[in-house]
Amino acid sequence: MRNEIGNIKTYLAICDCECSIMQFAYFDDPDGYVDLIISYYESAFYKKQETVWEKLNKYFHRIYYSILNKDYLLYEIILNKKKIIELKNIFNSIPL
């Protein structure tokens, strides 16, 4: 989904199961500055389904991986082919 207000263009990439949304906001400043901000939103419904133990388990896994200096995967977003093509077109439209 695209939205354009003034010099701000946004695109929402919604996961096929609708559990998360990734927002890409592109700012084209008249002074020549270009910013791309990527925001991730998690559905409150899915977040509230976790038990306290699951939340603690995730928290301690993050700490454990940080101590070992390893990467930790926080989230994945699944896009179908149509949304991938739309996202590709958004990135190709950004002037660098």
Coordinates of N, CA and C in Angstrom, one line a residue:
M1 N 0.8 -1.2 0.0 CA 0.0 0.0 0.0 C 0.9 1.2 0.0
R2 N 0.6 2.1 -0.9 CA 1.4 3.4 -1.0 C 0.6 4.5 -0.5
N3 N 1.4 5.5 0.0 CA 0.8 6.8 0.5 C 1.8 7.9 0.2
E4 N 1.3 9.0 -0.2 CA 2.2 10.1 -0.5 C 1.6 11.4 0.1
I5 N 2.3 12.1 1.0 CA 1.9 13.3 1.6 C 3.1 14.3 1.4
G6 N 2.9 15.3 0.6 CA 4.0 16.2 0.3 C 5.3 15.5 -0.2
N7 N 6.4 15.7 0.5 CA 7.6 15.1 0.1 C 7.9 13.8 0.9
I8 N 6.9 13.2 1.5 CA 7.0 12.0 2.3 C 6.2 10.9 1.6
K9 N 6.9 9.8 1.2 CA 6.2 8.7 0.5 C 6.4 7.5 1.5
T10 N 5.3 6.8 1.7 CA 5.3 5.6 2.6 C 4.8 4.4 1.8
Y11 N 5.3 3.3 2.2 CA 4.9 2.0 1.7 C 4.7 1.0 2.8
L12 N 3.6 0.3 2.9 CA 3.4 -0.7 3.9 C 3.5 -2.0 3.3
A13 N 4.4 -2.9 3.9 CA 4.6 -4.3 3.5 C 3.9 -5.1 4.6
I14 N 2.8 -5.6 4.3 CA 2.0 -6.4 5.3 C 2.3 -7.9 5.1
C15 N 2.6 -8.5 6.2 CA 2.9 -10.0 6.1 C 1.6 -10.7 5.6
D16 N 1.7 -11.8 4.9 CA 0.6 -12.4 4.3 C -0.4 -13.0 5.4
C17 N 0.1 -13.3 6.6 CA -0.7 -13.8 7.7 C -1.2 -12.6 8.5
E18 N -0.8 -11.4 8.2 CA -1.2 -10.1 8.8 C -0.7 -10.1 10.3
C19 N 0.4 -10.7 10.6 CA 0.9 -10.7 12.0 C 1.8 -9.5 12.2
S20 N 2.3 -8.9 11.1 CA 3.3 -7.8 11.2 C 3.2 -6.9 10.0
I21 N 3.7 -5.7 10.2 CA 3.7 -4.7 9.2 C 5.1 -4.1 9.2
M22 N 5.7 -3.9 8.0 CA 6.9 -3.2 7.9 C 6.6 -1.9 7.0
Q23 N 7.0 -0.8 7.6 CA 6.7 0.5 6.9 C 8.0 1.1 6.5
F24 N 8.0 1.5 5.2 CA 9.1 2.2 4.6 C 8.7 3.6 4.3
A25 N 9.4 4.6 5.0 CA 9.1 6.0 4.8 C 10.2 6.6 4.1
Y26 N 10.0 7.3 3.0 CA 11.0 7.9 2.2 C 10.8 9.4 2.2
F27 N 11.8 10.1 2.6 CA 11.7 11.6 2.7 C 12.7 12.2 1.7
D28 N 12.1 13.0 0.8 CA 12.9 13.6 -0.3 C 12.9 15.1 0.1
D29 N 13.9 15.6 0.7 CA 14.1 17.0 1.2 C 14.5 17.9 0.0
P30 N 13.9 19.0 -0.1 CA 14.3 20.0 -1.2 C 15.8 20.3 -1.2
D31 N 16.4 20.2 0.0 CA 17.8 20.5 0.2 C 18.7 19.4 -0.4
G32 N 18.2 18.3 -0.8 CA 19.0 17.2 -1.4 C 19.2 16.1 -0.4
Y33 N 18.7 16.2 0.8 CA 18.8 15.1 1.7 C 17.7 14.0 1.4
V34 N 18.2 12.8 1.5 CA 17.3 11.7 1.2 C 17.4 10.7 2.4
D35 N 16.2 10.4 3.0 CA 16.2 9.5 4.1 C 15.2 8.4 3.9
L36 N 15.6 7.2 4.3 CA 14.7 6.0 4.2 C 14.6 5.5 5.6
I37 N 13.4 5.5 6.2 CA 13.2 4.9 7.5 C 12.4 3.7 7.4
I38 N 12.9 2.6 8.0 CA 12.2 1.3 8.0 C 11.7 1.1 9.4
S39 N 10.4 0.9 9.6 CA 9.8 0.6 10.9 C 9.1 -0.7 10.8
Y40 N 9.1 -1.4 12.0 CA 8.5 -2.7 12.1 C 7.4 -2.7 13.2
Y41 N 6.2 -3.1 12.8 CA 5.1 -3.1 13.8 C 4.6 -4.6 13.9
E42 N 4.4 -5.0 15.1 CA 3.9 -6.3 15.4 C 2.5 -6.2 15.8
S43 N 1.7 -7.1 15.4 CA 0.3 -7.1 15.7 C 0.1 -7.4 17.2
A44 N -0.7 -6.5 17.9 CA -0.9 -6.7 19.3 C -1.6 -8.0 19.6
F45 N -2.4 -8.5 18.7 CA -3.1 -9.8 19.0 C -2.1 -10.9 19.2
Y46 N -1.1 -11.0 18.3 CA -0.1 -12.1 18.4 C 0.8 -11.9 19.6
K47 N 1.1 -10.6 19.9 CA 1.9 -10.3 21.1 C 1.3 -10.7 22.4
K48 N 0.0 -10.5 22.5 CA -0.8 -10.9 23.7 C -1.0 -12.4 23.9
Q49 N -0.7 -13.2 22.8 CA -0.9 -14.6 22.9 C 0.2 -15.3 23.6
E50 N 1.3 -14.6 23.8 CA 2.5 -15.2 24.4 C 2.3 -15.3 25.9
T51 N 2.8 -16.4 26.5 CA 2.7 -16.5 28.0 C 3.9 -15.8 28.6
V52 N 3.9 -15.6 29.8 CA 5.0 -15.0 30.5 C 6.3 -15.8 30.3
W53 N 6.2 -17.1 30.4 CA 7.4 -17.9 30.2 C 8.0 -17.8 28.8
E54 N 7.1 -17.7 27.8 CA 7.6 -17.5 26.4 C 8.3 -16.2 26.3
K55 N 7.8 -15.1 26.9 CA 8.4 -13.8 26.8 C 9.8 -13.9 27.5
L56 N 9.8 -14.5 28.7 CA 11.1 -14.6 29.4 C 12.1 -15.4 28.7
N57 N 11.7 -16.5 28.0 CA 12.5 -17.3 27.2 C 13.2 -16.5 26.1
K58 N 12.4 -15.7 25.4 CA 12.9 -14.9 24.3 C 13.9 -13.9 24.9
Y59 N 13.6 -13.3 26.0 CA 14.4 -12.3 26.6 C 15.8 -12.9 26.9
F60 N 15.8 -14.0 27.6 CA 17.1 -14.7 27.9 C 17.8 -15.2 26.7
H61 N 17.1 -15.6 25.7 CA 17.8 -15.9 24.5 C 18.6 -14.7 23.9
R62 N 18.0 -13.6 23.9 CA 18.6 -12.4 23.4 C 19.8 -12.0 24.2
I63 N 19.7 -12.1 25.5 CA 20.9 -11.9 26.4 C 22.0 -12.9 26.1
Y64 N 21.6 -14.1 26.0 CA 22.6 -15.2 25.8 C 23.4 -15.0 24.5
Y65 N 22.7 -14.6 23.4 CA 23.3 -14.4 22.1 C 24.2 -13.1 22.2
S66 N 23.7 -12.1 22.9 CA 24.5 -10.9 23.1 C 25.8 -11.2 23.8
I67 N 25.8 -12.0 24.9 CA 27.0 -12.3 25.6 C 28.0 -13.1 24.7
L68 N 27.5 -14.0 23.9 CA 28.3 -14.8 23.0 C 28.7 -14.0 21.7
N69 N 28.2 -12.8 21.6 CA 28.5 -11.9 20.4 C 28.0 -12.6 19.1
K70 N 26.8 -13.1 19.2 CA 26.2 -13.8 18.0 C 25.0 -13.0 17.6
D71 N 24.6 -13.2 16.3 CA 23.4 -12.5 15.8 C 22.1 -13.2 16.3
Y72 N 21.1 -12.5 16.5 CA 19.8 -13.0 17.0 C 18.7 -12.6 16.1
L73 N 18.0 -13.5 15.5 CA 16.9 -13.1 14.6 C 15.7 -12.7 15.4
L74 N 15.3 -11.5 15.2 CA 14.1 -11.0 16.0 C 12.8 -11.3 15.3
Y75 N 12.7 -11.0 14.0 CA 11.4 -11.2 13.3 C 11.7 -11.6 11.8
E76 N 10.7 -12.2 11.3 CA 10.7 -12.5 9.8 C 9.4 -11.9 9.3
I77 N 9.5 -11.4 8.0 CA 8.3 -11.0 7.4 C 8.2 -11.8 6.1
I78 N 7.0 -12.3 5.8 CA 6.8 -13.1 4.6 C 6.0 -12.3 3.6
L79 N 6.5 -12.1 2.4 CA 5.9 -11.4 1.4 C 5.6 -12.3 0.2
N80 N 4.5 -12.2 -0.5 CA 4.3 -12.9 -1.7 C 4.9 -12.2 -2.9
K81 N 4.9 -12.9 -4.0 CA 5.6 -12.4 -5.2 C 5.1 -11.0 -5.6
K82 N 3.8 -10.7 -5.5 CA 3.2 -9.4 -5.9 C 3.8 -8.3 -5.0
K83 N 3.8 -8.6 -3.7 CA 4.4 -7.6 -2.8 C 5.9 -7.4 -2.9
I84 N 6.6 -8.4 -3.3 CA 8.0 -8.3 -3.5 C 8.3 -7.4 -4.7
I85 N 7.5 -7.6 -5.7 CA 7.6 -6.7 -6.9 C 7.3 -5.3 -6.6
E86 N 6.2 -5.0 -5.8 CA 5.9 -3.7 -5.4 C 7.0 -3.1 -4.6
L87 N 7.6 -3.8 -3.7 CA 8.7 -3.3 -2.8 C 9.9 -3.0 -3.7
K88 N 10.2 -3.9 -4.6 CA 11.3 -3.6 -5.5 C 11.1 -2.3 -6.3
N89 N 9.9 -2.1 -6.8 CA 9.6 -0.9 -7.5 C 9.7 0.4 -6.6
I90 N 9.4 0.2 -5.4 CA 9.6 1.3 -4.4 C 11.0 1.7 -4.3
F91 N 11.8 0.6 -4.1 CA 13.3 0.9 -3.9 C 13.9 1.4 -5.2
N92 N 13.4 1.0 -6.3 CA 14.0 1.5 -7.6 C 13.6 2.9 -7.9
S93 N 12.5 3.4 -7.2 CA 12.1 4.8 -7.5 C 12.8 5.8 -6.6
I94 N 13.6 5.3 -5.7 CA 14.3 6.2 -4.8 C 15.6 6.7 -5.5
P95 N 15.6 8.0 -5.8 CA 16.8 8.6 -6.5 C 18.0 8.7 -5.5
L96 N 19.1 8.2 -5.9 CA 20.3 8.3 -5.1 C 21.4 9.1 -5.7

